[in-house]
Amino acid sequence: MALINKERIEKLKSKANDLLNRSLDQHITLAVTGLSRSGKTAFITSLVNQLVNEGNGSQLTFFTPVHQEQFIAAKRISQKNNHIARFDYDNSMAAFVNQPPSWPKPTHGVSELRLAIRYKPKDSLLRYATDMATLTVDITDYPGEWLLDLPMLNQTFEEWSQQTVGLLLKSPRLGLSQSFLNKVKEIDPFDDANEGLITQLSQEYTQLLHTFRNDLGLSVIQPGRFILPGELVGAPILEFIPFPNFANIDANDYQNASDKSFIGMLRVRYVEYKERVVRQFYQQHFINFDRQIVLADCLTPLNKGAESFADLKQAITMILESYHYGRSSLFSRLFYPKIDKLLFAATKADHITQDQHSNLESLLNELIHRSKHELNYDAIKMKTLAIASVRATIAGKSLHQGQQVPVLQGRRSSDDKTITVFPGSVPKKLPNKGYWQESHFNFIAFEPLQSVSVHESLPHIRMDHVLEFLLGDKMK
Amino acid sequence: MALINKERIEKLKSKANDLLNRSLDQHITLAVTGLSRSGKTAFITSLVNQLVNEGNGSQLTFFTPVHQEQFIAAKRISQKNNHIARFDYDNSMAAFVNQPPSWPKPTHGVSELRLAIRYKPKDSLLRYATDMATLTVDITDYPGEWLLDLPMLNQTFEEWSQQTVGLLLKSPRLGLSQSFLNKVKEIDPFDDANEGLITQLSQEYTQLLHTFRNDLGLSVIQPGRFILPGELVGAPILEFIPFPNFANIDANDYQNASDKSFIGMLRVRYVEYKERVVRQFYQQHFINFDRQIVLADCLTPLNKGAESFADLKQAITMILESYHYGRSSLFSRLFYPKIDKLLFAATKADHITQDQHSNLESLLNELIHRSKHELNYDAIKMKTLAIASVRATIAGKSLHQGQQVPVLQGRRSSDDKTITVFPGSVPKKLPNKGYWQESHFNFIAFEPLQSVSVHESLPHIRMDHVLEFLLGDKMK
């Protein structure tokens, strides 16, 4: 008995603890996506930064594990899937460390990062079993366009064409797409397909998608892989277009059309796209997600006008459709996704004054309001937040016509000048015609204001609320 | 009976013929690859060009179906796999059509093109059954590096490391790789892996591979996906290195090393690379190939010197290993590949004078000689040819010291000047020390000489021999 000394007992105790820990350890997969240019890379970088630098000036008051001093430390560890690109945290942080700081480069495709968070369990059963527990967090970053493609799984080529052409025939797309549509309408859909012509038309359609996104600031871009082809660049599967003339062709003729006909070739490729691109994303990634963050920049559409804003609304509706499982659902034929929490975050809250934040949140709430009602509340918890992943402005007051008004100071992206402005008020509700006619809002893009060191926490707005919603319940 | 008129009988006859054709139609998959910068894109473009433009000035005397007037016509049709990039024949041809013409841009990754060749059967049973048959030819283009990776399937991480480090420790690689190897040797392989360090070292190793290929003109570049990452860019699976210190570590320690140790992490990633990259290429593509064309530029290594030439020899040996199936084979554990013909073509034969062609062919024969003996002759027919996919020079004679000597005229790539030269003699056998000391050969790169129209045949050397070997027996 004398042989079992204190050191050995400690060792055994620690080993037992280790074993227990391992079985009690929790694991969660956070999926992060964003609608065009919502600041996905900055968001993930800040989220990781807040956790790994906790204590070094971090402001995470609303994150219960920090508030209640349960949080011990977080570190990056080897990611889950070696064949998936690594989310390049170091390079993204470097952008904020540089003098002067800048926004990190956007990512393309899917990337991963894994965090191990050590904490002291408090309220749960774990408390009595162990001193320390680990929550493993897999963050998966993927383009919002891939999420917007999911509803295609439930649509035939005819249905998808009608929906897509419906969009093309409305302002603001119509002006740009008219000549494309006219060209397609001239083709006899039952003629033998001219593959070169299909290539040409799909290139023209892809170019339209780029213009919709970059110049018009639109969110509904389908098929998403057309503008982010990755390894499929040059493959025929990315060469099809919506067919605008279903009203004028016979349904039987369409059903019987050979795969070698113009319409038949489009249909074949649409189906292959669904199977090889959309369903593959669904099965390899989507069904493994535990929680989803959707970032949306509501301010740019607000600035661009009614049509851009309506497009954002439609994009959000399409996204909610993907989560609307149950009786009449898209996913009845597929495995159920296991997502239990869905966070919509309106980013760039630092680009408006503090007094407008609650309006931004209400506005986002209104955007998802209708669809939210159709969601199965028991299955998915939803939340909306107005956030700034990395705060780029300083809030202040200025005297305007004898009154103290809130203003922002920041480094304007367009000319790198430090300016002080009041960007305007954000409507609390979905804006009506009157709002657009008066054009209240003046969105100005800012660069990050001050460099930080690699080990410092990035300034932010409500990233602690984000963490609380996404991770808080798993660290009790 | 009167109802069955002539037209109807003809229609029935034609329909019966169609049905018969369909069942008698033949199909073949040609895989085309090349060792660094051997002119793969020019080769495929010319091969397609010769067939689709047959009759428009094509010189295909040695291609029996043309010689015996069985060849009817060839055309491009929709490719087999819609999710694979299309081989961009039109853009490649455009390079030859432009004024002045240039070489087409190289392809990256895998691409496909399908041809339908119509011909009159002559010697076979088909002759009595039908007037016309169709041979469908699927051409698959893929990087030579992928072929060079195949032997990894049969190697453990230890074996691969030893082979690869063996190369790194010899001239011409040693001078460049010494500092990299020293850095790796300083690491304790059983320490916990520092993932950032592994990323950094693998980037350094990848940079070495680029230098070996581009500056030293070497052929053995492994792992091949490191320099052509495609969709795997940034993925940890492309971050490992050969370990140079196996001689000094204990075999048991190595076997028991945790996956989280430095050596363990390298091993895990090597194994994942084999499974996810090499085996995937093997199973999705390689086992479907009927015939393989390997293009090699023997002239540049001849110019660069003994070491570059020895490297070409090793690359060819490694490639032949992949086909050396049978008792002791790499493929005993895998499905058998069904390749029945293997063509090694020494490209750029137009860059030497006509009298040297037979030497070039002998030299290539010597390069594959040893390995050839080990091949199962019954299973795979092999052939070597000296070819020019697209002839870029004009042959002539010039008076030199009172004698008529053969010369070439061409547009030199480096300065776009038209020059007349005698590039030197190609050795008939593997060159010995004496040859390298005297440095006989002076390779000059030429641009294509004259534009052609899209519907014209490209000038070539022995593409008809290529077609005869690859397709002749299928069109009897």
PDB file of C-alpha atoms in Angstrom, chain A residues 233-347:
ATOM      1  CA  VAL A 233     -15.070  25.373 -64.075  1.00  0.00           C
ATOM      2  CA  GLY A 234     -15.626  24.448 -67.730  1.00  0.00           C
ATOM      3  CA  ALA A 235     -17.890  21.477 -66.938  1.00  0.00           C
ATOM      4  CA  PRO A 236     -21.154  21.118 -68.911  1.00  0.00           C
ATOM      5  CA  ILE A 237     -23.042  20.675 -65.639  1.00  0.00           C
ATOM      6  CA  LEU A 238     -22.622  24.451 -65.153  1.00  0.00           C
ATOM      7  CA  GLU A 239     -24.019  25.128 -68.596  1.00  0.00           C
ATOM      8  CA  PHE A 240     -27.788  25.411 -68.587  1.00  0.00           C
ATOM      9  CA  ILE A 241     -30.263  28.279 -68.424  1.00  0.00           C
ATOM     10  CA  PRO A 242     -33.849  28.795 -67.324  1.00  0.00           C
ATOM     11  CA  PHE A 243     -36.237  28.274 -70.247  1.00  0.00           C
ATOM     12  CA  PRO A 244     -38.636  31.228 -70.679  1.00  0.00           C
ATOM     13  CA  ASN A 245     -41.205  29.713 -72.997  1.00  0.00           C
ATOM     14  CA  PHE A 246     -42.953  26.945 -71.093  1.00  0.00           C
ATOM     15  CA  ALA A 247     -46.332  28.655 -71.584  1.00  0.00           C
ATOM     16  CA  ASN A 248     -46.081  28.143 -75.340  1.00  0.00           C
ATOM     17  CA  ILE A 249     -45.011  24.525 -75.532  1.00  0.00           C
ATOM     18  CA  ASP A 250     -47.038  21.381 -75.217  1.00  0.00           C
ATOM     19  CA  ALA A 251     -46.594  19.551 -71.903  1.00  0.00           C
ATOM     20  CA  ASN A 252     -46.517  16.157 -73.611  1.00  0.00           C
ATOM     21  CA  ASP A 253     -43.967  17.298 -76.147  1.00  0.00           C
ATOM     22  CA  TYR A 254     -41.873  18.515 -73.258  1.00  0.00           C
ATOM     23  CA  GLN A 255     -42.148  15.246 -71.372  1.00  0.00           C
ATOM     24  CA  ASN A 256     -41.207  13.297 -74.471  1.00  0.00           C
ATOM     25  CA  ALA A 257     -38.419  15.600 -75.598  1.00  0.00           C
ATOM     26  CA  SER A 258     -35.189  13.707 -76.252  1.00  0.00           C
ATOM     27  CA  ASP A 259     -32.158  14.430 -74.105  1.00  0.00           C
ATOM     28  CA  LYS A 260     -30.469  15.547 -77.287  1.00  0.00           C
ATOM     29  CA  SER A 261     -32.980  18.304 -77.975  1.00  0.00           C
ATOM     30  CA  PHE A 262     -32.330  21.858 -76.786  1.00  0.00           C
ATOM     31  CA  ILE A 263     -34.872  21.676 -73.956  1.00  0.00           C
ATOM     32  CA  GLY A 264     -33.905  18.078 -73.171  1.00  0.00           C
ATOM     33  CA  MET A 265     -30.249  18.950 -72.745  1.00  0.00           C
ATOM     34  CA  LEU A 266     -31.107  21.848 -70.421  1.00  0.00           C
ATOM     35  CA  ARG A 267     -33.312  19.525 -68.364  1.00  0.00           C
ATOM     36  CA  VAL A 268     -30.637  16.810 -68.124  1.00  0.00           C
ATOM     37  CA  ARG A 269     -28.045  19.285 -66.936  1.00  0.00           C
ATOM     38  CA  TYR A 270     -30.417  20.882 -64.432  1.00  0.00           C
ATOM     39  CA  VAL A 271     -31.093  17.453 -62.945  1.00  0.00           C
ATOM     40  CA  GLU A 272     -27.384  16.603 -62.857  1.00  0.00           C
ATOM     41  CA  TYR A 273     -26.669  19.945 -61.197  1.00  0.00           C
ATOM     42  CA  LYS A 274     -29.228  19.166 -58.523  1.00  0.00           C
ATOM     43  CA  GLU A 275     -27.787  15.723 -57.921  1.00  0.00           C
ATOM     44  CA  ARG A 276     -24.081  16.400 -58.176  1.00  0.00           C
ATOM     45  CA  VAL A 277     -23.866  19.903 -56.788  1.00  0.00           C
ATOM     46  CA  VAL A 278     -26.863  20.709 -54.591  1.00  0.00           C
ATOM     47  CA  ARG A 279     -27.538  17.286 -53.130  1.00  0.00           C
ATOM     48  CA  GLN A 280     -23.831  16.697 -52.599  1.00  0.00           C
ATOM     49  CA  PHE A 281     -23.540  19.868 -50.539  1.00  0.00           C
ATOM     50  CA  TYR A 282     -26.674  18.833 -48.688  1.00  0.00           C
ATOM     51  CA  GLN A 283     -25.382  15.400 -47.850  1.00  0.00           C
ATOM     52  CA  GLN A 284     -21.728  16.134 -47.247  1.00  0.00           C
ATOM     53  CA  HIS A 285     -22.222  19.289 -45.243  1.00  0.00           C
ATOM     54  CA  PHE A 286     -25.719  20.562 -44.587  1.00  0.00           C
ATOM     55  CA  ILE A 287     -27.110  17.573 -42.704  1.00  0.00           C
ATOM     56  CA  ASN A 288     -24.144  17.697 -40.307  1.00  0.00           C
ATOM     57  CA  PHE A 289     -24.758  21.249 -39.168  1.00  0.00           C
ATOM     58  CA  ASP A 290     -26.045  21.747 -35.625  1.00  0.00           C
ATOM     59  CA  ARG A 291     -26.518  25.488 -35.765  1.00  0.00           C
ATOM     60  CA  GLN A 292     -26.658  27.962 -38.593  1.00  0.00           C
ATOM     61  CA  ILE A 293     -25.668  31.607 -38.693  1.00  0.00           C
ATOM     62  CA  VAL A 294     -26.935  33.591 -41.676  1.00  0.00           C
ATOM     63  CA  LEU A 295     -25.326  37.003 -42.050  1.00  0.00           C
ATOM     64  CA  ALA A 296     -27.135  39.664 -44.001  1.00  0.00           C
ATOM     65  CA  ASP A 297     -26.100  43.179 -44.864  1.00  0.00           C
ATOM     66  CA  CYS A 298     -29.448  45.019 -44.696  1.00  0.00           C
ATOM     67  CA  LEU A 299     -27.892  48.453 -45.023  1.00  0.00           C
ATOM     68  CA  THR A 300     -26.551  48.222 -48.567  1.00  0.00           C
ATOM     69  CA  PRO A 301     -29.954  47.079 -49.944  1.00  0.00           C
ATOM     70  CA  LEU A 302     -31.589  49.843 -47.925  1.00  0.00           C
ATOM     71  CA  ASN A 303     -29.259  52.214 -49.678  1.00  0.00           C
ATOM     72  CA  LYS A 304     -29.716  50.695 -53.127  1.00  0.00           C
ATOM     73  CA  GLY A 305     -33.488  50.972 -53.031  1.00  0.00           C
ATOM     74  CA  ALA A 306     -36.773  49.102 -52.918  1.00  0.00           C
ATOM     75  CA  GLU A 307     -35.911  46.422 -55.457  1.00  0.00           C
ATOM     76  CA  SER A 308     -32.625  45.441 -53.903  1.00  0.00           C
ATOM     77  CA  PHE A 309     -34.367  45.317 -50.535  1.00  0.00           C
ATOM     78  CA  ALA A 310     -37.202  43.158 -51.891  1.00  0.00           C
ATOM     79  CA  ASP A 311     -34.584  40.792 -53.269  1.00  0.00           C
ATOM     80  CA  LEU A 312     -32.995  40.423 -49.855  1.00  0.00           C
ATOM     81  CA  LYS A 313     -36.426  39.596 -48.497  1.00  0.00           C
ATOM     82  CA  GLN A 314     -36.929  36.929 -51.131  1.00  0.00           C
ATOM     83  CA  ALA A 315     -33.495  35.443 -50.390  1.00  0.00           C
ATOM     84  CA  ILE A 316     -34.354  35.193 -46.705  1.00  0.00           C
ATOM     85  CA  THR A 317     -37.664  33.545 -47.546  1.00  0.00           C
ATOM     86  CA  MET A 318     -35.859  30.993 -49.715  1.00  0.00           C
ATOM     87  CA  ILE A 319     -33.411  30.253 -46.926  1.00  0.00           C
ATOM     88  CA  LEU A 320     -36.179  29.781 -44.401  1.00  0.00           C
ATOM     89  CA  GLU A 321     -37.845  27.381 -46.812  1.00  0.00           C
ATOM     90  CA  SER A 322     -34.823  25.117 -46.457  1.00  0.00           C
ATOM     91  CA  TYR A 323     -35.429  24.917 -42.737  1.00  0.00           C
ATOM     92  CA  HIS A 324     -39.144  24.627 -42.993  1.00  0.00           C
ATOM     93  CA  TYR A 325     -39.341  20.937 -42.576  1.00  0.00           C
ATOM     94  CA  GLY A 326     -42.338  19.002 -41.463  1.00  0.00           C
ATOM     95  CA  ARG A 327     -45.340  17.835 -43.423  1.00  0.00           C
ATOM     96  CA  SER A 328     -45.084  19.702 -46.668  1.00  0.00           C
ATOM     97  CA  SER A 329     -41.383  20.053 -46.643  1.00  0.00           C
ATOM     98  CA  LEU A 330     -38.526  20.079 -49.054  1.00  0.00           C
ATOM     99  CA  PHE A 331     -36.747  17.614 -46.853  1.00  0.00           C
ATOM    100  CA  SER A 332     -39.423  14.992 -46.504  1.00  0.00           C
ATOM    101  CA  ARG A 333     -37.629  12.917 -49.078  1.00  0.00           C
ATOM    102  CA  LEU A 334     -34.186  13.535 -47.610  1.00  0.00           C
ATOM    103  CA  PHE A 335     -32.533  12.978 -44.301  1.00  0.00           C
ATOM    104  CA  TYR A 336     -33.628  15.513 -41.769  1.00  0.00           C
ATOM    105  CA  PRO A 337     -31.117  18.212 -41.038  1.00  0.00           C
ATOM    106  CA  LYS A 338     -30.538  18.403 -37.325  1.00  0.00           C
ATOM    107  CA  ILE A 339     -30.219  22.164 -36.984  1.00  0.00           C
ATOM    108  CA  ASP A 340     -31.748  23.335 -33.698  1.00  0.00           C
ATOM    109  CA  LYS A 341     -30.785  27.008 -33.744  1.00  0.00           C
ATOM    110  CA  LEU A 342     -30.839  29.557 -36.502  1.00  0.00           C
ATOM    111  CA  LEU A 343     -29.334  32.999 -36.070  1.00  0.00           C
ATOM    112  CA  PHE A 344     -29.959  35.824 -38.500  1.00  0.00           C
ATOM    113  CA  ALA A 345     -27.487  38.613 -37.908  1.00  0.00           C
ATOM    114  CA  ALA A 346     -27.724  42.020 -39.529  1.00  0.00           C
ATOM    115  CA  THR A 347     -24.055  42.912 -39.887  1.00  0.00           C
TER     116      THR A 347
END
